[in-house]
XYZ file of C-alpha atoms in Angstrom:
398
model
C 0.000 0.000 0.000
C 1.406 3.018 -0.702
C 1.569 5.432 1.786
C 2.702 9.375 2.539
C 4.413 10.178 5.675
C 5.926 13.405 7.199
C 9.102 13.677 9.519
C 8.096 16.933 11.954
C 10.566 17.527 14.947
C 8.968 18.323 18.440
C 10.502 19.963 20.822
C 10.461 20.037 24.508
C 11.840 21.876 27.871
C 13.555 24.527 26.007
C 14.451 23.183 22.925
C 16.716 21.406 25.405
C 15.276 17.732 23.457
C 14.172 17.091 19.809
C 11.718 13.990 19.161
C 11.623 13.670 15.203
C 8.218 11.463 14.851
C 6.714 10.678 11.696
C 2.908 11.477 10.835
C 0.509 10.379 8.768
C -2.185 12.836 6.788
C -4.873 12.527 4.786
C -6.814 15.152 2.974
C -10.730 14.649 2.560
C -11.864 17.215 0.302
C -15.303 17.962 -1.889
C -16.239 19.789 -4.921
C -18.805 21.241 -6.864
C -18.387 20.737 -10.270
C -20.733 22.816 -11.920
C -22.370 20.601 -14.619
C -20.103 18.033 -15.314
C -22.487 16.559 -18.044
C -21.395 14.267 -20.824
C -22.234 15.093 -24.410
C -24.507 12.305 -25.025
C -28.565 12.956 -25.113
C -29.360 10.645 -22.882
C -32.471 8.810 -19.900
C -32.160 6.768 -16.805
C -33.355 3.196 -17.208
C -34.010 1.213 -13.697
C -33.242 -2.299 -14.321
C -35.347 -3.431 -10.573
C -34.178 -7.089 -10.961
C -30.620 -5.731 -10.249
C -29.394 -4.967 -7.047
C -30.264 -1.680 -5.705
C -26.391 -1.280 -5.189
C -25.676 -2.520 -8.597
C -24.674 0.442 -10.711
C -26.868 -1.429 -13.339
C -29.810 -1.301 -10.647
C -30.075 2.499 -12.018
C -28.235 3.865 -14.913
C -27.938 6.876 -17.521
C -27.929 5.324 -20.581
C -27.750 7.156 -24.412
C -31.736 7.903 -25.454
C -30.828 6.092 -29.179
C -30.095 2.597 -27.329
C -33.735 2.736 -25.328
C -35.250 0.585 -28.015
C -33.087 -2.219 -27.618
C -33.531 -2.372 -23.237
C -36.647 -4.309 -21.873
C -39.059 -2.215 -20.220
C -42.324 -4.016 -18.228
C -44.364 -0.776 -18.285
C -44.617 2.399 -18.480
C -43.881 3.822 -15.311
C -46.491 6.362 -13.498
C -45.850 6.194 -9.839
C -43.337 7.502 -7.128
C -40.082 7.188 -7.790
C -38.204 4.890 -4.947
C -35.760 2.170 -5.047
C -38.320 0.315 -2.765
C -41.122 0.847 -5.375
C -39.332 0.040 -8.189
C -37.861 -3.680 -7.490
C -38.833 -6.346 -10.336
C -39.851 -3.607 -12.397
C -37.806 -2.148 -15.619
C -39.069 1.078 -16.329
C -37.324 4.502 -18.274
C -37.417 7.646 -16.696
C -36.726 11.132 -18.714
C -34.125 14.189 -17.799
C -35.821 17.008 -17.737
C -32.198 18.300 -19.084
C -31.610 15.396 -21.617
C -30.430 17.815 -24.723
C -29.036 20.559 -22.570
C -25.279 19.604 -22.813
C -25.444 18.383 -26.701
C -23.497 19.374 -29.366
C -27.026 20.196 -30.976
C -28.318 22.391 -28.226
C -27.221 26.251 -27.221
C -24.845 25.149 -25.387
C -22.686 23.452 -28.211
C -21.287 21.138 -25.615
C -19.013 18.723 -27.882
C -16.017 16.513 -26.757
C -13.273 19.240 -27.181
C -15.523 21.558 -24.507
C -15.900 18.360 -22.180
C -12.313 17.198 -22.325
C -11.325 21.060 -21.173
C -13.937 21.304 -18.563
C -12.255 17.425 -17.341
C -8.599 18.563 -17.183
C -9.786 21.754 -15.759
C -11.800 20.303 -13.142
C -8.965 17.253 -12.516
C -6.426 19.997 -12.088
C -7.913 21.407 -8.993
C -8.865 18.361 -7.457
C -5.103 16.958 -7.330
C -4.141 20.215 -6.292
C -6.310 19.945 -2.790
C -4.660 19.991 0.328
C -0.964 18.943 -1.603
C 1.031 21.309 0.364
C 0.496 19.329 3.885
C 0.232 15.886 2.328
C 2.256 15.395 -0.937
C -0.744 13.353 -2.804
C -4.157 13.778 -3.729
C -6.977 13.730 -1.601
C -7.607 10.125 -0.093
C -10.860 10.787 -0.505
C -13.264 13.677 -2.760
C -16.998 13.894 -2.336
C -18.640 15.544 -5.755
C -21.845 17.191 -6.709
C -23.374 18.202 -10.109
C -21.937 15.209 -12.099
C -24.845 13.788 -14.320
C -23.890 10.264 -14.114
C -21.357 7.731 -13.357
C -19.291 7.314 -16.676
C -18.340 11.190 -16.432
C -16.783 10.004 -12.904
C -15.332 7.240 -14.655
C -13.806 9.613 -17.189
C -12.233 12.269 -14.714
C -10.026 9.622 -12.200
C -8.680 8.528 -15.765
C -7.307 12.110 -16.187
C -3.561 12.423 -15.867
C -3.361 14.339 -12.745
C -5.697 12.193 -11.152
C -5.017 8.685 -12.727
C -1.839 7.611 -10.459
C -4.296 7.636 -6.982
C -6.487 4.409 -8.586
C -9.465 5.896 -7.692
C -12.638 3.988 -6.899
C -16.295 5.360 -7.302
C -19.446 5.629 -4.974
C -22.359 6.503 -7.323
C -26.031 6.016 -6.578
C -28.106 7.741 -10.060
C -30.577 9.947 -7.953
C -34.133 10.754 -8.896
C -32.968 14.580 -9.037
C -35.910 15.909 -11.547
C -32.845 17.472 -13.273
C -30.655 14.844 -13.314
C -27.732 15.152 -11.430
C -26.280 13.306 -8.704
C -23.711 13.102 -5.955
C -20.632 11.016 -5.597
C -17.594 10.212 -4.076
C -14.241 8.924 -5.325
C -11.379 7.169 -2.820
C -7.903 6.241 -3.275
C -8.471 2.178 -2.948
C -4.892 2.153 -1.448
C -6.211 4.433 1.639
C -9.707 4.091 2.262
C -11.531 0.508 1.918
C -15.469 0.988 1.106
C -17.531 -1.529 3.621
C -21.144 -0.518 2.896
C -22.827 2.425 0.860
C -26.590 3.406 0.518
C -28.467 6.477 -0.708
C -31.146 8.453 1.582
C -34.144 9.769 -0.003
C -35.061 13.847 1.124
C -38.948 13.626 0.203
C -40.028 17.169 -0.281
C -43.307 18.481 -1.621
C -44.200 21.171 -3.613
C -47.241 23.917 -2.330
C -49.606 21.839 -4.725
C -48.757 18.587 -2.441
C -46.703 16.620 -5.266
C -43.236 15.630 -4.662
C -40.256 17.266 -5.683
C -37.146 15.513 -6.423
C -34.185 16.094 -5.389
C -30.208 14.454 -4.263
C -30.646 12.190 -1.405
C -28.011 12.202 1.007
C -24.805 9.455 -0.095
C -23.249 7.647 2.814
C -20.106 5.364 2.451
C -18.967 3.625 5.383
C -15.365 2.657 5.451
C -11.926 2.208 7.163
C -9.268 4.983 6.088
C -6.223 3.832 6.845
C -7.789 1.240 9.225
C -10.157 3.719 11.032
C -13.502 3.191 10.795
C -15.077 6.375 9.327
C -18.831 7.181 7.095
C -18.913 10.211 5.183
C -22.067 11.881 3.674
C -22.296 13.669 0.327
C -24.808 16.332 0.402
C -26.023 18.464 -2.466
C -29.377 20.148 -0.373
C -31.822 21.879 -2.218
C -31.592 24.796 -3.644
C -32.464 28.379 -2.477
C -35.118 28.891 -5.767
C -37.864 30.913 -4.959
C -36.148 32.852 -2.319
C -34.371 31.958 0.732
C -37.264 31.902 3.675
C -39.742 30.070 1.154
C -37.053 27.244 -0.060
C -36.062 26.997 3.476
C -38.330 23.840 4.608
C -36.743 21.940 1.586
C -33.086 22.297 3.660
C -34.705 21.580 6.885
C -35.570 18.231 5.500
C -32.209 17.925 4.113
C -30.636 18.574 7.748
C -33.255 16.189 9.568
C -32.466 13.163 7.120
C -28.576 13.873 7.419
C -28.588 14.456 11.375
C -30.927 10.967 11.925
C -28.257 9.262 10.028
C -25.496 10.734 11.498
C -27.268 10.013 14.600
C -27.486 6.009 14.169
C -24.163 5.127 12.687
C -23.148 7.258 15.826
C -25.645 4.993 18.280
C -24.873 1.827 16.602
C -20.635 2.405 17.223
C -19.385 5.056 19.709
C -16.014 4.670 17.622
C -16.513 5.325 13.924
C -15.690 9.012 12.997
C -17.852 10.916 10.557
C -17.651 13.506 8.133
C -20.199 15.272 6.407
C -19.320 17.471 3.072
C -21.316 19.089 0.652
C -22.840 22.103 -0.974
C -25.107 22.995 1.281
C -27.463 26.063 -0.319
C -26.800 27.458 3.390
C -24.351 29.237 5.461
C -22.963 27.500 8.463
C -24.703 29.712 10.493
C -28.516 29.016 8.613
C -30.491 27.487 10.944
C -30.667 24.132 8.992
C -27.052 24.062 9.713
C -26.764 25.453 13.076
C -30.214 24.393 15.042
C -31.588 21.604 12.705
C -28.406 19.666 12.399
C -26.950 21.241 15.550
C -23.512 21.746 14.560
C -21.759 23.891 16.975
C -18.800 26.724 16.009
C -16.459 25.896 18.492
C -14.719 22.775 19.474
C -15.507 24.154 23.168
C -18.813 23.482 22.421
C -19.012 19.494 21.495
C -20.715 17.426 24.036
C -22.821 14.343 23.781
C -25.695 15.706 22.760
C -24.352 18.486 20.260
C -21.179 16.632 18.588
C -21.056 17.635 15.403
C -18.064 20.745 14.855
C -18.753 22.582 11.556
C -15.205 23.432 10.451
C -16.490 26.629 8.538
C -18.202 28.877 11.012
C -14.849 30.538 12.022
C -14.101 31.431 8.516
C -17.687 31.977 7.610
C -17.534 35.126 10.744
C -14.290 36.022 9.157
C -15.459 36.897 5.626
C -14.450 34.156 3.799
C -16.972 32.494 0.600
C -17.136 29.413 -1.547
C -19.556 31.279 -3.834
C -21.325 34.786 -4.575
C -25.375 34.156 -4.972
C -27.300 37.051 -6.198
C -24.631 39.223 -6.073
C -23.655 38.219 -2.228
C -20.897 36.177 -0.347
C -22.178 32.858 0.771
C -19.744 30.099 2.346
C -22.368 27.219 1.577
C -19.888 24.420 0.558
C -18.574 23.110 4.367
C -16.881 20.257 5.949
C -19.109 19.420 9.798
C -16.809 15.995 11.811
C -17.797 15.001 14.526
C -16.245 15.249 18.180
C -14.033 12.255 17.883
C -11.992 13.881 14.555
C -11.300 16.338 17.220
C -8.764 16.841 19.642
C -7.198 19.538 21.544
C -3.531 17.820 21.199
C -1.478 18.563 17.967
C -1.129 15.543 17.363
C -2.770 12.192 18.410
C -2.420 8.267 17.644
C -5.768 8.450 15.322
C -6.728 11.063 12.868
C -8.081 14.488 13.931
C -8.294 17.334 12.515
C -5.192 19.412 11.242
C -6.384 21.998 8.240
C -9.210 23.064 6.633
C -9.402 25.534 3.803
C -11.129 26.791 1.235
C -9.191 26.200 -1.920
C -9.401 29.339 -3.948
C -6.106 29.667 -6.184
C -5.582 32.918 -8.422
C -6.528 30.767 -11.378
C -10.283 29.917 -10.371
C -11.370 33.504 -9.722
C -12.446 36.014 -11.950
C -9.448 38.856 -12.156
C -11.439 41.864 -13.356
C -14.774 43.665 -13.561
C -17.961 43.014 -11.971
C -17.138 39.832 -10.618
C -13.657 40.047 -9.861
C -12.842 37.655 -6.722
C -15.661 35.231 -7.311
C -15.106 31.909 -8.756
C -14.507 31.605 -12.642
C -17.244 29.464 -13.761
C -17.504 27.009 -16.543
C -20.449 28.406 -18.033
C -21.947 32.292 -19.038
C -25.347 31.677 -19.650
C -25.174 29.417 -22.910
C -21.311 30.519 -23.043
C -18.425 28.199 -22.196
C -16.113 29.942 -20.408
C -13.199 26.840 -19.801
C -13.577 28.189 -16.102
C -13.660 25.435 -13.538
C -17.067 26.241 -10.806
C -18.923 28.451 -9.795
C -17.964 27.423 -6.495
C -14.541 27.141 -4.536
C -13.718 23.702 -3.279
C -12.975 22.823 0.032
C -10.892 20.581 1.888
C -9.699 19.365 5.193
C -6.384 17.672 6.413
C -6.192 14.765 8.868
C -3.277 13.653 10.666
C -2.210 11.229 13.320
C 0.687 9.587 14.525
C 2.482 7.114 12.702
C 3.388 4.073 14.678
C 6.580 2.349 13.570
């Protein structure tokens, strides 16, 4: 296995001793893409005889190949895993010609290779100066399926970690999904699974949206679940979209709340764009993540890494013209620990990545994040949102 170690010198009394130790770090990072869509017109097709962890159980599949899948009906009901077992059904994308070479767009293979180097460039760059690799592991949103996923860990800069992929296809009404990608040397996948957020619209009818992804593992032995979020968004304004995040931030806090029930020991992380500030109250009072490490106790033990820089001016994103930090990193208490440096991971670094490169340099915008896409225009930006990351380290035991 290969692994990445760093010789620090301690010292003591003085400076009257020096203890060279070696430690161990691992950066966990996540990223919103922006609209990392293939070029392909394409529909998901459910395949209900699969497993529901199968990646065949629910794929995106080109629209010209529908006629040669079997389909038992025509499908009119809710859309569920649970509701859709034995069946094989098609479902549209409400954004199925969007990112064509034949729509406005003109969103061919030259434009999608850019936006994948682009977008592969900043990911190996994330947390580098403290560890000397990529990311062990990178949580994703706005990727459309999985073969897009499959194409960026084949990129160059990203192709030496041998990446694996957790992908669930999500009912999202617009078709994109959540994911995460993990060095198979560092972090070994035990269980995944998908949690619905059932939200309604004022006429009582369901809106769909990203479910919450959770992937249980061991990094580097350690038994740790993180959870990909992608919560609704802030359409309509941000008091009247607001239920839609509180049900977000109930279904990620009962989770959190059972792996944490069921084993005292495994350490979580939660990532993800969260359409809220760390101190919204889905963040703050649904969730209950707390500012200040001071603050973690049994019954409030989640620490959201970004309220200190949140207070101290510093964004992920500019929405309607206005600093918002809604892409965060919450642990909880056991990633944390008041010693620099401890025998399992905790908590070193956490930053917002925002290199010269990804901002705009001039104008109206100047600062924000140089997005892939002006209106219909591609810009070969990278997001429209600064990624963020966070550094673990322990002690290495010889």
């Amino acid at each position: 296995m290969k692994k990445f170690f760093i010789t620090i010198t301690l010292f003591f009394m003085g400076f009257v001793f020096a203890q060279k130790i070696q430690v161990q770090r691992a950066a966990i990072a996540f990223f919103n893409v922006e609209n990392l869509w293939d070029t392909v017109p394409s529909a998901d097709y459910i395949d209900g005889t699969k497993d529901v962890k199968n990646p065949a159980f629910h794929r995106s599949v080109p629209l010209d190949s529908l006629q040669y899948l079997e389909t038992t009906e025509v499908y009119k009901g809710e859309w569920s895993n649970e509701l859709l077992v034995g069946k094989k059904v098609v479902r549209n994308q409400i954004l199925a010609d969007d990112f064509t070479a034949n729509s406005s767009k003109n969103w061919n293979t030259q434009k999608y290779n850019q936006k994948m180097a682009n977008i592969s460039k900043v990911l190996s760059e994330l947390g580098r100066q403290y560890t000397n690799d990529n990311p062990a592991i990178i949580g994703l949103v706005e990727v459309e399926n999985r073969q897009v996923i499959e194409d960026l860990i084949k990129q160059p800069a990203l192709a030496k970690s041998n990446y694996g992929i957790v992908h669930h296809n999500s009912y999202d009404a617009r078709g994109v999904d959540v994911a995460l990608i993990y060095q198979k040397g560092r972090f070994v996948v035990t269980d995944h699974y998908e949690k619905d957020i059932k939200i309604f619209n004022e006429e009582g009818h369901r809106s769909y949206t990203r479910g919450v992804l959770v992937v249980k593992g061991l990094l580097d032995g350690e038994k740790t679940a993180v959870f990909v979020n992608h919560w609704p968004s802030r359409s309509g304004g941000e008091a009247r979209s607001y239920p839609r995040r509180a049900a977000a931030a109930t279904v990620l806090k009962t989770e959190m709340d059972r792996l944490i029930a069921e084993d005292p020991s495994i350490k979580l992380i939660a990532m993800g764009d969260f359409n809220d500030d760390p101190v919204s109250p889905s963040i703050k009072k649904v969730l209950g993540s707390v500012a200040e490490p001071e603050q973690l106790s049994d019954k409030t033990p989640y620490y959201n890494l970004m309220t200190k820089m949140y207070k101290a001016g510093v964004a992920t994103l500019g929405y309607r013209d206005a600093p918002n930090l809604f892409d965060q990193i919450i642990v909880s208490k056991n990633f944390y620990s008041p010693e620099k440096l401890s025998a399992g991971y905790t908590v070193f670094k956490t930053e917002v990545f925002a290199p010269s490169y990804m901002k705009n340099s001039e104008g109206q915008w100047k600062g924000y994040p140089l997005r892939s896409w002006d209106g219909d225009r591609f810009t070969n930006g990278y997001s429209d949102h600064f990624p963020v990351f966070t550094v673990m380290q322990r002690e290495h035991k010889r």
